[in-house]
Amino acid sequence: MKTLKSSVALAAAVLLTGVAASNFNGLSMAAMAQEASGGPDNGQGNQGGQGQGGQGAQSGQGNQGGSGAGQGGPDVTSDGQGPQAGNPSDTNSGGGKPAWAQEGIPEVELGRLSVARSPDQVLERSLEEALSTWDAATMEAFYSLPLDSSDPDATTILTELSLNWDNLTIYDSPLQNLALMKDILDDGDSQLDVNNDTDVLMAVFLGVASDKVLPISTDTVIAVTTILGYPITGDDAEDLAEDAEAVRIAVLAGHG
């Protein structure tokens, strides 16, 4: 009986061993097959890595684009000003505006006196022309006269303009008269070879340069002298306006 039980136990052990070996071999073969094919988990992992790698490349390109924009802008040493910064825009003061464009000039009708807005080189050329055409024989006597006199029989600038216009040789061009006026305003003296008060000469220049039918006021004097770059204001402007207006009236009377 003992021998029979031992034989049965031995046979059962052999049978169990064979089943275990068979299961083991099956599992091993499945594992080897999965390993050979890369396995589902490994495949997903590789795809994820490739996706991330692609995004990384695109991100790198984006950074390069940003670098390009940065190089086009100013660096930390830039003052933010354009290429013309520091260059003068005009020889006149007032932020580059010409004198006649400045604020504070009275709004008054100037007529022929508007040529005072001409560029400096135009006025300089007109001054040269006036000086070159000066004729002492025919002009010095007139420009040496007093403006007016209490003596009704005295020969003055006003009487000559109103009563002897056709026989006078004077400067009639507005540009030349204003250029001669600016010449006095520049340094207080006239380059004309004549002995007379410069206030009288300026009154003649301004009065002859103006329109015959356009009154000269204090505002006219302030506007014109400011435009010329040498403002006259206050009582001086009022006095010059009065004398220049008398000249204008005399020209109107003589010229018709």
PDB file of N, CA and C in Angstrom, residues 124-194:
ATOM      1  N   GLU A 124      18.902 140.883 -47.861  1.00  0.00           N
ATOM      2  CA  GLU A 124      20.310 141.265 -48.001  1.00  0.00           C
ATOM      3  C   GLU A 124      20.625 141.666 -49.435  1.00  0.00           C
ATOM      4  N   ARG A 125      20.074 140.918 -50.373  1.00  0.00           N
ATOM      5  CA  ARG A 125      20.294 141.257 -51.778  1.00  0.00           C
ATOM      6  C   ARG A 125      19.644 142.594 -52.128  1.00  0.00           C
ATOM      7  N   SER A 126      18.471 142.854 -51.561  1.00  0.00           N
ATOM      8  CA  SER A 126      17.790 144.126 -51.796  1.00  0.00           C
ATOM      9  C   SER A 126      18.582 145.285 -51.207  1.00  0.00           C
ATOM     10  N   LEU A 127      19.196 145.057 -50.055  1.00  0.00           N
ATOM     11  CA  LEU A 127      20.036 146.101 -49.453  1.00  0.00           C
ATOM     12  C   LEU A 127      21.236 146.405 -50.350  1.00  0.00           C
ATOM     13  N   GLU A 128      21.855 145.354 -50.877  1.00  0.00           N
ATOM     14  CA  GLU A 128      22.999 145.555 -51.775  1.00  0.00           C
ATOM     15  C   GLU A 128      22.592 146.338 -53.020  1.00  0.00           C
ATOM     16  N   GLU A 129      21.414 146.028 -53.547  1.00  0.00           N
ATOM     17  CA  GLU A 129      20.924 146.740 -54.730  1.00  0.00           C
ATOM     18  C   GLU A 129      20.665 148.217 -54.408  1.00  0.00           C
ATOM     19  N   ALA A 130      20.089 148.461 -53.232  1.00  0.00           N
ATOM     20  CA  ALA A 130      19.804 149.843 -52.842  1.00  0.00           C
ATOM     21  C   ALA A 130      21.096 150.640 -52.679  1.00  0.00           C
ATOM     22  N   LEU A 131      22.072 150.042 -52.037  1.00  0.00           N
ATOM     23  CA  LEU A 131      23.344 150.743 -51.836  1.00  0.00           C
ATOM     24  C   LEU A 131      24.073 150.975 -53.152  1.00  0.00           C
ATOM     25  N   SER A 132      23.959 150.021 -54.059  1.00  0.00           N
ATOM     26  CA  SER A 132      24.654 150.145 -55.346  1.00  0.00           C
ATOM     27  C   SER A 132      24.001 151.181 -56.262  1.00  0.00           C
ATOM     28  N   THR A 133      22.735 151.487 -56.035  1.00  0.00           N
ATOM     29  CA  THR A 133      22.032 152.459 -56.881  1.00  0.00           C
ATOM     30  C   THR A 133      21.924 153.832 -56.216  1.00  0.00           C
ATOM     31  N   TRP A 134      22.581 154.002 -55.096  1.00  0.00           N
ATOM     32  CA  TRP A 134      22.580 155.298 -54.419  1.00  0.00           C
ATOM     33  C   TRP A 134      23.262 156.333 -55.305  1.00  0.00           C
ATOM     34  N   ASP A 135      22.568 157.448 -55.513  1.00  0.00           N
ATOM     35  CA  ASP A 135      23.101 158.544 -56.331  1.00  0.00           C
ATOM     36  C   ASP A 135      23.110 159.805 -55.481  1.00  0.00           C
ATOM     37  N   ALA A 136      24.273 160.171 -55.011  1.00  0.00           N
ATOM     38  CA  ALA A 136      24.375 161.310 -54.107  1.00  0.00           C
ATOM     39  C   ALA A 136      23.869 162.599 -54.751  1.00  0.00           C
ATOM     40  N   ALA A 137      24.111 162.766 -56.041  1.00  0.00           N
ATOM     41  CA  ALA A 137      23.722 164.010 -56.722  1.00  0.00           C
ATOM     42  C   ALA A 137      22.222 164.221 -56.726  1.00  0.00           C
ATOM     43  N   THR A 138      21.460 163.132 -56.822  1.00  0.00           N
ATOM     44  CA  THR A 138      20.001 163.271 -56.935  1.00  0.00           C
ATOM     45  C   THR A 138      19.242 162.805 -55.695  1.00  0.00           C
ATOM     46  N   MET A 139      19.910 162.133 -54.767  1.00  0.00           N
ATOM     47  CA  MET A 139      19.189 161.534 -53.633  1.00  0.00           C
ATOM     48  C   MET A 139      19.628 162.092 -52.282  1.00  0.00           C
ATOM     49  N   GLU A 140      20.867 162.503 -52.172  1.00  0.00           N
ATOM     50  CA  GLU A 140      21.380 162.915 -50.865  1.00  0.00           C
ATOM     51  C   GLU A 140      20.608 164.108 -50.295  1.00  0.00           C
ATOM     52  N   ALA A 141      20.246 165.064 -51.133  1.00  0.00           N
ATOM     53  CA  ALA A 141      19.558 166.260 -50.638  1.00  0.00           C
ATOM     54  C   ALA A 141      18.229 165.898 -49.988  1.00  0.00           C
ATOM     55  N   PHE A 142      17.471 165.003 -50.637  1.00  0.00           N
ATOM     56  CA  PHE A 142      16.166 164.638 -50.087  1.00  0.00           C
ATOM     57  C   PHE A 142      16.304 163.898 -48.765  1.00  0.00           C
ATOM     58  N   TYR A 143      17.167 162.877 -48.716  1.00  0.00           N
ATOM     59  CA  TYR A 143      17.281 162.052 -47.507  1.00  0.00           C
ATOM     60  C   TYR A 143      18.020 162.769 -46.373  1.00  0.00           C
ATOM     61  N   SER A 144      18.514 163.987 -46.638  1.00  0.00           N
ATOM     62  CA  SER A 144      19.160 164.778 -45.591  1.00  0.00           C
ATOM     63  C   SER A 144      18.210 165.793 -44.963  1.00  0.00           C
ATOM     64  N   LEU A 145      17.014 165.955 -45.518  1.00  0.00           N
ATOM     65  CA  LEU A 145      16.047 166.926 -45.027  1.00  0.00           C
ATOM     66  C   LEU A 145      15.431 166.491 -43.701  1.00  0.00           C
ATOM     67  N   PRO A 146      14.955 167.447 -42.908  1.00  0.00           N
ATOM     68  CA  PRO A 146      14.180 167.091 -41.710  1.00  0.00           C
ATOM     69  C   PRO A 146      12.823 166.541 -42.137  1.00  0.00           C
ATOM     70  N   LEU A 147      12.208 165.796 -41.278  1.00  0.00           N
ATOM     71  CA  LEU A 147      10.912 165.213 -41.608  1.00  0.00           C
ATOM     72  C   LEU A 147       9.850 166.291 -41.751  1.00  0.00           C
ATOM     73  N   ASP A 148       9.822 167.226 -40.795  1.00  0.00           N
ATOM     74  CA  ASP A 148       8.808 168.275 -40.793  1.00  0.00           C
ATOM     75  C   ASP A 148       9.409 169.509 -40.130  1.00  0.00           C
ATOM     76  N   SER A 149       8.684 170.587 -40.192  1.00  0.00           N
ATOM     77  CA  SER A 149       9.156 171.836 -39.586  1.00  0.00           C
ATOM     78  C   SER A 149       7.951 172.692 -39.207  1.00  0.00           C
ATOM     79  N   SER A 150       8.142 173.475 -38.172  1.00  0.00           N
ATOM     80  CA  SER A 150       7.093 174.411 -37.776  1.00  0.00           C
ATOM     81  C   SER A 150       7.013 175.598 -38.739  1.00  0.00           C
ATOM     82  N   ASP A 151       8.046 175.770 -39.515  1.00  0.00           N
ATOM     83  CA  ASP A 151       8.064 176.844 -40.504  1.00  0.00           C
ATOM     84  C   ASP A 151       7.325 176.361 -41.755  1.00  0.00           C
ATOM     85  N   PRO A 152       6.223 176.968 -42.120  1.00  0.00           N
ATOM     86  CA  PRO A 152       5.451 176.508 -43.279  1.00  0.00           C
ATOM     87  C   PRO A 152       6.184 176.658 -44.605  1.00  0.00           C
ATOM     88  N   ASP A 153       7.193 177.517 -44.636  1.00  0.00           N
ATOM     89  CA  ASP A 153       7.935 177.733 -45.880  1.00  0.00           C
ATOM     90  C   ASP A 153       9.184 176.855 -45.967  1.00  0.00           C
ATOM     91  N   ALA A 154       9.467 176.087 -44.932  1.00  0.00           N
ATOM     92  CA  ALA A 154      10.669 175.264 -44.913  1.00  0.00           C
ATOM     93  C   ALA A 154      10.507 174.059 -45.830  1.00  0.00           C
ATOM     94  N   THR A 155      11.612 173.677 -46.426  1.00  0.00           N
ATOM     95  CA  THR A 155      11.599 172.480 -47.268  1.00  0.00           C
ATOM     96  C   THR A 155      11.866 171.275 -46.380  1.00  0.00           C
ATOM     97  N   THR A 156      10.942 170.352 -46.382  1.00  0.00           N
ATOM     98  CA  THR A 156      11.068 169.151 -45.551  1.00  0.00           C
ATOM     99  C   THR A 156      10.781 167.920 -46.400  1.00  0.00           C
ATOM    100  N   ILE A 157      10.980 166.789 -45.798  1.00  0.00           N
ATOM    101  CA  ILE A 157      10.670 165.529 -46.486  1.00  0.00           C
ATOM    102  C   ILE A 157       9.187 165.469 -46.825  1.00  0.00           C
ATOM    103  N   LEU A 158       8.340 165.901 -45.905  1.00  0.00           N
ATOM    104  CA  LEU A 158       6.897 165.837 -46.125  1.00  0.00           C
ATOM    105  C   LEU A 158       6.462 166.788 -47.243  1.00  0.00           C
ATOM    106  N   THR A 159       7.019 167.972 -47.271  1.00  0.00           N
ATOM    107  CA  THR A 159       6.629 168.896 -48.342  1.00  0.00           C
ATOM    108  C   THR A 159       7.145 168.431 -49.701  1.00  0.00           C
ATOM    109  N   GLU A 160       8.315 167.859 -49.734  1.00  0.00           N
ATOM    110  CA  GLU A 160       8.862 167.372 -51.000  1.00  0.00           C
ATOM    111  C   GLU A 160       8.037 166.199 -51.535  1.00  0.00           C
ATOM    112  N   LEU A 161       7.636 165.311 -50.661  1.00  0.00           N
ATOM    113  CA  LEU A 161       6.834 164.157 -51.090  1.00  0.00           C
ATOM    114  C   LEU A 161       5.456 164.594 -51.587  1.00  0.00           C
ATOM    115  N   SER A 162       4.855 165.527 -50.903  1.00  0.00           N
ATOM    116  CA  SER A 162       3.487 165.916 -51.249  1.00  0.00           C
ATOM    117  C   SER A 162       3.422 166.938 -52.380  1.00  0.00           C
ATOM    118  N   LEU A 163       4.452 167.781 -52.537  1.00  0.00           N
ATOM    119  CA  LEU A 163       4.394 168.865 -53.515  1.00  0.00           C
ATOM    120  C   LEU A 163       5.379 168.722 -54.677  1.00  0.00           C
ATOM    121  N   ASN A 164       6.379 167.883 -54.531  1.00  0.00           N
ATOM    122  CA  ASN A 164       7.419 167.797 -55.561  1.00  0.00           C
ATOM    123  C   ASN A 164       7.712 166.348 -55.953  1.00  0.00           C
ATOM    124  N   TRP A 165       6.708 165.488 -55.876  1.00  0.00           N
ATOM    125  CA  TRP A 165       6.875 164.053 -56.099  1.00  0.00           C
ATOM    126  C   TRP A 165       7.512 163.722 -57.442  1.00  0.00           C
ATOM    127  N   ASP A 166       7.058 164.362 -58.487  1.00  0.00           N
ATOM    128  CA  ASP A 166       7.517 164.014 -59.837  1.00  0.00           C
ATOM    129  C   ASP A 166       8.981 164.346 -60.071  1.00  0.00           C
ATOM    130  N   ASN A 167       9.570 165.168 -59.239  1.00  0.00           N
ATOM    131  CA  ASN A 167      10.965 165.577 -59.418  1.00  0.00           C
ATOM    132  C   ASN A 167      11.924 164.882 -58.446  1.00  0.00           C
ATOM    133  N   LEU A 168      11.393 163.951 -57.689  1.00  0.00           N
ATOM    134  CA  LEU A 168      12.218 163.274 -56.685  1.00  0.00           C
ATOM    135  C   LEU A 168      12.788 161.960 -57.209  1.00  0.00           C
ATOM    136  N   THR A 169      13.984 161.655 -56.743  1.00  0.00           N
ATOM    137  CA  THR A 169      14.578 160.338 -56.983  1.00  0.00           C
ATOM    138  C   THR A 169      14.733 159.672 -55.620  1.00  0.00           C
ATOM    139  N   ILE A 170      13.882 158.705 -55.345  1.00  0.00           N
ATOM    140  CA  ILE A 170      13.894 158.036 -54.042  1.00  0.00           C
ATOM    141  C   ILE A 170      13.762 156.522 -54.247  1.00  0.00           C
ATOM    142  N   TYR A 171      13.929 155.800 -53.148  1.00  0.00           N
ATOM    143  CA  TYR A 171      13.687 154.360 -53.171  1.00  0.00           C
ATOM    144  C   TYR A 171      12.183 154.125 -53.074  1.00  0.00           C
ATOM    145  N   ASP A 172      11.637 153.412 -54.048  1.00  0.00           N
ATOM    146  CA  ASP A 172      10.197 153.141 -54.049  1.00  0.00           C
ATOM    147  C   ASP A 172       9.883 151.676 -53.768  1.00  0.00           C
ATOM    148  N   SER A 173      10.849 150.785 -53.982  1.00  0.00           N
ATOM    149  CA  SER A 173      10.632 149.355 -53.786  1.00  0.00           C
ATOM    150  C   SER A 173      10.408 149.030 -52.309  1.00  0.00           C
ATOM    151  N   PRO A 174       9.305 148.328 -51.986  1.00  0.00           N
ATOM    152  CA  PRO A 174       9.089 147.929 -50.586  1.00  0.00           C
ATOM    153  C   PRO A 174      10.253 147.111 -50.034  1.00  0.00           C
ATOM    154  N   LEU A 175      10.774 146.205 -50.835  1.00  0.00           N
ATOM    155  CA  LEU A 175      11.879 145.369 -50.358  1.00  0.00           C
ATOM    156  C   LEU A 175      13.123 146.203 -50.040  1.00  0.00           C
ATOM    157  N   GLN A 176      13.462 147.132 -50.909  1.00  0.00           N
ATOM    158  CA  GLN A 176      14.650 147.952 -50.671  1.00  0.00           C
ATOM    159  C   GLN A 176      14.458 148.858 -49.462  1.00  0.00           C
ATOM    160  N   ASN A 177      13.260 149.445 -49.327  1.00  0.00           N
ATOM    161  CA  ASN A 177      13.008 150.307 -48.168  1.00  0.00           C
ATOM    162  C   ASN A 177      13.072 149.531 -46.861  1.00  0.00           C
ATOM    163  N   LEU A 178      12.480 148.338 -46.832  1.00  0.00           N
ATOM    164  CA  LEU A 178      12.521 147.528 -45.606  1.00  0.00           C
ATOM    165  C   LEU A 178      13.926 146.999 -45.339  1.00  0.00           C
ATOM    166  N   ALA A 179      14.671 146.724 -46.400  1.00  0.00           N
ATOM    167  CA  ALA A 179      16.059 146.294 -46.215  1.00  0.00           C
ATOM    168  C   ALA A 179      16.898 147.428 -45.627  1.00  0.00           C
ATOM    169  N   LEU A 180      16.656 148.647 -46.084  1.00  0.00           N
ATOM    170  CA  LEU A 180      17.365 149.811 -45.535  1.00  0.00           C
ATOM    171  C   LEU A 180      16.946 150.056 -44.079  1.00  0.00           C
ATOM    172  N   MET A 181      15.671 149.796 -43.784  1.00  0.00           N
ATOM    173  CA  MET A 181      15.191 149.935 -42.403  1.00  0.00           C
ATOM    174  C   MET A 181      15.827 148.881 -41.501  1.00  0.00           C
ATOM    175  N   LYS A 182      15.884 147.649 -41.980  1.00  0.00           N
ATOM    176  CA  LYS A 182      16.504 146.584 -41.186  1.00  0.00           C
ATOM    177  C   LYS A 182      17.983 146.857 -40.973  1.00  0.00           C
ATOM    178  N   ASP A 183      18.631 147.478 -41.934  1.00  0.00           N
ATOM    179  CA  ASP A 183      20.048 147.835 -41.812  1.00  0.00           C
ATOM    180  C   ASP A 183      20.264 148.753 -40.615  1.00  0.00           C
ATOM    181  N   ILE A 184      19.331 149.684 -40.401  1.00  0.00           N
ATOM    182  CA  ILE A 184      19.428 150.573 -39.234  1.00  0.00           C
ATOM    183  C   ILE A 184      19.114 149.811 -37.954  1.00  0.00           C
ATOM    184  N   LEU A 185      18.083 148.974 -37.991  1.00  0.00           N
ATOM    185  CA  LEU A 185      17.709 148.208 -36.799  1.00  0.00           C
ATOM    186  C   LEU A 185      18.835 147.279 -36.354  1.00  0.00           C
ATOM    187  N   ASP A 186      19.645 146.848 -37.286  1.00  0.00           N
ATOM    188  CA  ASP A 186      20.703 145.882 -36.992  1.00  0.00           C
ATOM    189  C   ASP A 186      21.766 146.456 -36.065  1.00  0.00           C
ATOM    190  N   ASP A 187      22.205 147.690 -36.334  1.00  0.00           N
ATOM    191  CA  ASP A 187      23.271 148.262 -35.498  1.00  0.00           C
ATOM    192  C   ASP A 187      23.070 149.733 -35.164  1.00  0.00           C
ATOM    193  N   GLY A 188      21.871 150.276 -35.484  1.00  0.00           N
ATOM    194  CA  GLY A 188      21.586 151.665 -35.140  1.00  0.00           C
ATOM    195  C   GLY A 188      22.162 152.678 -36.097  1.00  0.00           C
ATOM    196  N   ASP A 189      22.666 152.240 -37.237  1.00  0.00           N
ATOM    197  CA  ASP A 189      23.275 153.151 -38.193  1.00  0.00           C
ATOM    198  C   ASP A 189      22.864 152.754 -39.606  1.00  0.00           C
ATOM    199  N   SER A 190      22.937 153.718 -40.531  1.00  0.00           N
ATOM    200  CA  SER A 190      22.609 153.455 -41.926  1.00  0.00           C
ATOM    201  C   SER A 190      23.880 153.462 -42.770  1.00  0.00           C
ATOM    202  N   GLN A 191      23.898 152.587 -43.759  1.00  0.00           N
ATOM    203  CA  GLN A 191      25.053 152.552 -44.659  1.00  0.00           C
ATOM    204  C   GLN A 191      24.942 153.586 -45.779  1.00  0.00           C
ATOM    205  N   LEU A 192      23.816 154.274 -45.851  1.00  0.00           N
ATOM    206  CA  LEU A 192      23.685 155.346 -46.832  1.00  0.00           C
ATOM    207  C   LEU A 192      24.607 156.509 -46.445  1.00  0.00           C
ATOM    208  N   ASP A 193      25.201 157.109 -47.434  1.00  0.00           N
ATOM    209  CA  ASP A 193      26.109 158.235 -47.195  1.00  0.00           C
ATOM    210  C   ASP A 193      25.285 159.516 -47.056  1.00  0.00           C
ATOM    211  N   VAL A 194      24.599 159.622 -45.929  1.00  0.00           N
ATOM    212  CA  VAL A 194      23.725 160.760 -45.697  1.00  0.00           C
ATOM    213  C   VAL A 194      23.749 161.119 -44.220  1.00  0.00           C
TER     214      VAL A 194
END
